[in-house]
Amino acid sequence: MPKPIIIDCDPGHDDAIALLLAFAKPELVRVLAVTIVAGNQTLEKTVNNALKVLSFAGVQCEVAAGYDRPLMRPLEIADAVHGESGLDGPDLPEPTFAASKRHGVQVMIDQIRQCKEKVTIVPTGPLTNVAAALVGAPDIKQNIERIVLMGGAAREGNWTPAAEFNILVDPEAASIVFQSGVPITMIGLDVTHEAQVMASEVEYLLNSGNRVGVMVGELLEFFGEFHQTMGFAGMPLHDPLAMATVLDPTIVETKHLPVTIETQGLYTTGRTVVDFYGVTGKEPNVDVALKVDRDRFVQMVIDAMLSYGR
Ligand code: BDR
Ligand code: CA
């Protein structure tokens, strides 16, 4: 039986690939809805990007716009990574369907309440929508199987020395989610920086003759430009790794540890503070991913992209 999931995202190059990965595997996951948050770009752009990518791939689903800013802070975007549109690179046609008229948070709440099985939430952007749903409708917790999120890091940050982008943008929301009591798997930079797709693999997609494969190759070419300037050998597939973990949890190795979110640090706001040695005395609340099988993961992504149109 495919697992029911809700994808909460801010496309974004890697979010787009995470979406395509999910929709390529209907035998493993059933996407109840795609809810959108502001993050990599403004909400208007991230919504449009989700619609464009799904339309291009010929899949349809309820896509609902959620929050256009963090709970308590001004929005910080990542246009240096994702460009002016939030999805620079390929020339994608306009979407063939429109976004839902309902608010993304309401869609998330309704879908979880209505679903006969427990729902897995896969957030790949700032946690604003997820936090709002958990605070607004705490009853949904009992029908959430797990939150498998891309965000945070036990080691280095990427947007500040201490913090990863998704957590940094809305640390108050992250704090609510991490304290919610819902089981959490944290796919952070510790594993996503090890989950890089290399130039030769991007070349393979570009030469595949498969229109989705080529489009993803073009996304990765653009995504690679920023990462090259940062000294990366390839392109870290952050968000697809969270999705891959839902499809096949053995792709990463995790450790159950206490994690808290720094919301007030002078230099460390947005840090996911991981207590490896139990020095805080807090109960473990998060399965922190610490190792990834890169080769198996990248092959899974490539095969999924090339499965479109077959
Ligand atoms: C995260 O930040 C965004 O730019 C990416 O889409 C990913 O979700 C990585 O830090
Ligand atoms: Ca993202």
Coordinates of C-alpha atoms and ligand atoms in Angstrom, one line a residue:
M1 CA 0.0 0.0 0.0
P2 CA 1.5 3.4 -1.0
K3 CA 2.1 5.7 2.0
P4 CA -0.1 8.8 2.1
I5 CA 2.2 11.9 2.1
I6 CA 1.9 15.7 2.0
I7 CA 4.8 17.6 0.5
D8 CA 5.4 21.1 1.9
C9 CA 7.9 22.9 -0.2
D10 CA 9.4 26.1 -1.6
P11 CA 10.5 25.2 -5.2
G12 CA 13.5 25.8 -5.6
H13 CA 15.6 23.5 -7.8
D14 CA 16.0 20.6 -5.4
D15 CA 12.4 20.9 -4.2
A16 CA 11.3 20.5 -7.8
I17 CA 13.4 17.3 -8.1
A18 CA 11.9 16.0 -4.8
L19 CA 8.4 16.6 -6.2
L20 CA 9.3 14.7 -9.4
L21 CA 10.8 11.9 -7.4
A22 CA 7.6 11.5 -5.4
F23 CA 5.3 11.5 -8.4
A24 CA 7.5 8.9 -10.2
K25 CA 6.8 6.4 -7.4
P26 CA 3.0 6.0 -7.1
E27 CA 3.6 2.4 -6.0
L28 CA 5.3 3.7 -2.9
V29 CA 3.7 7.1 -2.1
R30 CA 0.3 8.7 -2.6
V31 CA 0.7 12.5 -2.7
L32 CA -2.5 13.9 -0.9
A33 CA -1.5 17.5 -1.6
V34 CA 1.5 19.8 -2.2
T35 CA 1.5 22.8 0.1
I36 CA 3.7 25.7 -0.7
V37 CA 5.6 28.1 1.6
A38 CA 7.8 31.1 0.9
G39 CA 11.5 30.4 1.2
N40 CA 13.8 30.1 -1.7
Q41 CA 11.7 32.8 -3.4
T42 CA 8.5 34.7 -2.6
L43 CA 5.3 32.6 -2.3
E44 CA 3.9 33.8 -5.6
K45 CA 7.0 32.4 -7.3
T46 CA 7.3 29.2 -5.4
V47 CA 3.6 28.4 -6.1
N48 CA 4.1 29.1 -9.8
N49 CA 7.2 27.0 -9.9
A50 CA 5.5 24.0 -8.3
L51 CA 2.6 24.3 -10.8
K52 CA 5.1 24.6 -13.7
V53 CA 7.1 21.5 -12.8
L54 CA 4.1 19.3 -12.2
S55 CA 2.5 20.5 -15.4
F56 CA 5.7 19.8 -17.4
A57 CA 5.8 16.3 -16.0
G58 CA 2.1 15.7 -16.8
V59 CA 1.0 15.2 -13.2
Q60 CA -1.8 16.9 -11.3
C61 CA -2.5 17.3 -7.7
E62 CA -3.9 19.9 -5.3
V63 CA -1.3 22.6 -4.9
A64 CA -2.1 25.1 -2.2
A65 CA -0.4 28.3 -1.2
G66 CA 0.4 28.6 2.5
Y67 CA 2.3 31.2 4.4
D68 CA 4.0 34.1 2.5
R69 CA 6.4 34.8 5.4
P70 CA 7.9 33.3 8.5
L71 CA 5.8 33.4 11.7
M72 CA 7.7 36.2 13.4
R73 CA 10.4 37.5 11.0
P74 CA 10.8 39.1 7.6
L75 CA 11.3 36.6 4.8
E76 CA 14.8 35.9 3.7
I77 CA 15.1 34.3 0.2
A78 CA 17.8 32.3 -1.5
D79 CA 17.9 34.0 -4.9
A80 CA 21.7 33.6 -5.0
V81 CA 21.1 29.9 -5.3
H82 CA 17.8 29.6 -7.1
G83 CA 17.8 32.8 -9.3
E84 CA 15.2 35.5 -9.9
S85 CA 12.4 33.1 -10.6
G86 CA 13.4 30.6 -7.9
L87 CA 13.8 28.0 -10.6
D88 CA 16.2 29.6 -13.1
G89 CA 17.7 27.4 -15.8
P90 CA 15.2 25.6 -18.0
D91 CA 12.6 27.5 -20.0
L92 CA 9.5 26.0 -18.5
P93 CA 6.1 26.6 -20.1
E94 CA 3.3 28.2 -18.1
P95 CA 1.3 25.7 -15.9
T96 CA -1.6 23.8 -17.3
F97 CA -3.6 24.0 -14.0
A98 CA -4.2 26.5 -11.3
A99 CA -3.4 26.5 -7.6
S100 CA -6.1 25.5 -5.1
K101 CA -8.3 28.3 -3.7
R102 CA -7.9 27.0 -0.2
H103 CA -5.0 28.0 2.1
G104 CA -2.2 25.5 2.2
V105 CA -2.4 25.1 6.0
Q106 CA -6.1 24.3 5.8
V107 CA -5.5 21.8 3.1
M108 CA -2.8 20.1 5.2
I109 CA -5.1 20.0 8.3
D110 CA -8.1 18.7 6.3
Q111 CA -6.1 16.0 4.4
I112 CA -4.6 14.7 7.7
R113 CA -7.9 14.7 9.5
Q114 CA -9.7 12.9 6.6
C115 CA -7.0 10.3 5.8
K116 CA -7.8 6.8 6.9
E117 CA -4.1 6.0 7.5
K118 CA -1.5 8.0 9.2
V119 CA 0.1 10.7 7.0
T120 CA 3.8 11.4 6.5
I121 CA 4.7 15.1 6.0
V122 CA 7.7 15.8 3.9
P123 CA 8.7 19.5 4.4
T124 CA 11.5 20.7 2.2
G125 CA 11.3 24.4 2.9
P126 CA 11.0 26.6 6.0
L127 CA 8.6 25.0 8.6
T128 CA 6.1 27.8 8.7
N129 CA 3.1 25.9 7.3
V130 CA 3.8 22.8 9.3
A131 CA 4.1 24.7 12.6
A132 CA 0.9 26.7 11.8
A133 CA -1.0 23.4 11.2
L134 CA 0.3 21.8 14.4
V135 CA -0.6 24.9 16.5
G136 CA -3.9 25.5 14.8
A137 CA -5.1 21.9 14.9
P138 CA -3.2 19.9 17.5
D139 CA -5.6 17.0 17.0
I140 CA -3.9 16.2 13.7
K141 CA -0.8 15.0 15.6
Q142 CA -2.4 11.6 16.3
N143 CA -2.8 11.0 12.5
I144 CA 0.7 12.0 11.5
E145 CA 3.0 9.0 11.0
R146 CA 6.2 11.1 10.9
I147 CA 7.7 14.3 9.6
V148 CA 10.6 13.6 7.3
L149 CA 12.2 17.0 6.8
M150 CA 15.1 18.6 4.9
G151 CA 16.7 21.0 7.3
G152 CA 19.3 21.6 10.0
A153 CA 22.7 20.1 10.6
A154 CA 24.6 18.5 13.4
R155 CA 27.8 19.9 12.0
E156 CA 28.3 22.9 9.7
G157 CA 25.6 25.4 8.5
N158 CA 25.2 26.7 4.9
W159 CA 23.4 30.1 5.3
T160 CA 25.4 31.1 8.4
P161 CA 28.3 29.2 9.9
A162 CA 25.9 27.7 12.4
A163 CA 22.6 27.3 10.5
E164 CA 21.0 25.7 7.6
F165 CA 18.7 27.8 5.4
N166 CA 15.3 26.2 6.0
I167 CA 15.7 26.3 9.8
L168 CA 17.3 29.8 9.7
V169 CA 14.4 31.4 7.8
D170 CA 11.8 30.4 10.4
P171 CA 13.5 29.2 13.6
E172 CA 10.3 29.8 15.7
A173 CA 8.4 27.5 13.4
A174 CA 11.1 24.9 13.5
S175 CA 11.1 25.1 17.3
I176 CA 7.4 24.4 17.4
V177 CA 7.8 21.4 15.0
F178 CA 10.8 20.0 16.9
Q179 CA 8.9 20.2 20.2
S180 CA 5.6 18.9 18.8
G181 CA 6.1 15.3 20.0
V182 CA 5.5 14.0 16.4
P183 CA 8.2 11.6 15.3
I184 CA 10.8 13.5 13.2
T185 CA 13.5 12.4 10.8
M186 CA 16.0 15.2 10.2
I187 CA 17.7 15.1 6.8
G188 CA 20.3 17.8 7.4
L189 CA 23.5 19.0 5.7
D190 CA 25.4 16.2 7.4
V191 CA 23.9 13.9 4.8
T192 CA 22.8 16.2 2.0
H193 CA 26.3 17.5 1.5
E194 CA 27.4 13.9 1.1
A195 CA 24.6 13.3 -1.4
Q196 CA 26.0 15.2 -4.3
V197 CA 25.2 14.6 -8.0
M198 CA 28.3 14.9 -10.1
A199 CA 28.8 16.8 -13.4
S200 CA 29.1 13.5 -15.3
E201 CA 25.7 12.4 -14.0
V202 CA 24.1 15.7 -14.9
E203 CA 25.6 15.2 -18.4
Y204 CA 24.0 11.8 -18.6
L205 CA 20.6 13.4 -17.9
L206 CA 21.2 16.2 -20.4
N207 CA 22.0 13.6 -23.1
S208 CA 19.2 11.2 -22.1
G209 CA 16.7 12.3 -24.7
N210 CA 14.1 12.2 -22.0
R211 CA 12.4 15.6 -21.7
V212 CA 12.0 15.4 -17.9
G213 CA 15.6 14.1 -17.6
V214 CA 16.9 17.0 -19.8
M215 CA 14.9 19.6 -17.9
V216 CA 16.3 18.2 -14.5
G217 CA 19.8 18.3 -16.1
E218 CA 19.2 22.0 -16.9
L219 CA 18.0 22.7 -13.3
L220 CA 21.1 21.0 -12.0
E221 CA 23.4 23.0 -14.3
F222 CA 22.1 26.2 -12.8
F223 CA 22.1 24.9 -9.3
G224 CA 25.7 23.8 -9.8
E225 CA 26.9 27.3 -10.6
F226 CA 26.3 28.6 -7.1
H227 CA 27.7 25.4 -5.5
Q228 CA 30.9 25.6 -7.6
T229 CA 31.6 29.1 -6.2
M230 CA 31.2 27.5 -2.7
G231 CA 33.8 24.9 -3.6
F232 CA 31.5 21.9 -3.9
A233 CA 32.6 19.1 -6.3
G234 CA 29.0 18.5 -7.3
M235 CA 25.5 19.6 -6.4
P236 CA 24.0 18.5 -3.1
L237 CA 20.5 17.0 -3.6
H238 CA 19.1 18.3 -0.3
D239 CA 15.4 18.0 -0.8
P240 CA 15.3 14.8 -2.9
L241 CA 17.2 13.0 -0.1
A242 CA 14.3 13.7 2.3
M243 CA 11.9 12.3 -0.3
A244 CA 14.2 9.3 -1.0
T245 CA 14.2 8.6 2.7
V246 CA 10.4 8.3 2.7
L247 CA 10.6 6.0 -0.3
D248 CA 13.4 3.9 1.2
P249 CA 14.4 4.6 4.8
T250 CA 17.5 2.4 4.4
I251 CA 19.1 5.1 2.2
V252 CA 20.3 6.9 5.3
E253 CA 21.5 5.8 8.8
T254 CA 20.0 7.8 11.7
K255 CA 20.6 8.2 15.4
H256 CA 17.8 9.0 17.8
L257 CA 19.0 12.2 19.6
P258 CA 17.7 15.3 21.5
V259 CA 17.6 18.3 19.2
T260 CA 16.6 21.9 20.1
I261 CA 16.4 25.0 17.9
E262 CA 18.3 28.1 18.7
T263 CA 16.0 31.1 18.2
Q264 CA 17.9 33.8 19.9
G265 CA 21.6 33.3 19.3
L266 CA 23.8 36.3 18.5
Y267 CA 25.7 34.2 15.9
T268 CA 23.8 30.9 16.0
T269 CA 20.1 31.6 15.3
G270 CA 18.6 28.7 13.4
R271 CA 21.0 26.2 14.7
T272 CA 19.7 22.7 15.3
V273 CA 21.5 21.9 18.6
V274 CA 22.1 18.2 18.5
D275 CA 23.0 16.6 21.9
F276 CA 25.2 13.6 21.0
Y277 CA 26.3 12.8 24.5
G278 CA 23.0 13.3 26.5
V279 CA 24.5 16.3 28.3
T280 CA 21.2 18.2 28.3
G281 CA 19.3 15.4 30.0
K282 CA 16.6 15.9 27.4
E283 CA 14.6 13.0 25.8
P284 CA 15.6 12.2 22.2
N285 CA 13.0 13.7 19.9
V286 CA 14.6 13.4 16.4
D287 CA 16.1 10.7 14.2
V288 CA 19.1 12.6 12.9
A289 CA 20.5 11.3 9.6
L290 CA 24.3 10.9 9.8
K291 CA 25.2 8.7 6.9
V292 CA 23.9 8.2 3.3
D293 CA 24.4 5.7 0.6
R294 CA 25.2 8.3 -2.1
D295 CA 25.5 6.0 -5.1
R296 CA 22.2 4.2 -4.4
F297 CA 20.4 7.5 -3.8
V298 CA 21.7 9.2 -6.9
Q299 CA 20.8 6.2 -9.0
M300 CA 17.3 6.3 -7.6
V301 CA 16.9 9.9 -8.6
I302 CA 18.2 9.4 -12.1
D303 CA 16.1 6.3 -12.7
A304 CA 13.0 8.2 -11.4
M305 CA 13.6 11.2 -13.7
L306 CA 14.0 9.0 -16.7
S307 CA 10.9 7.0 -15.9
Y308 CA 8.7 9.9 -17.0
G309 CA 7.1 9.5 -20.4
R310 CA 7.8 5.7 -20.5
Ligands
BDR1 C1 17.7 24.0 1.6 O1 17.6 25.3 1.3 C2 17.0 25.6 0.1 O2 17.7 26.5 -0.7 C3 17.0 24.2 -0.6 O3 15.8 24.1 -1.4 C4 16.9 23.2 0.5 O4 15.6 23.0 0.9 C5 19.1 23.6 1.8 O5 19.7 24.3 2.8
CA2 CA 13.7 23.6 -0.4

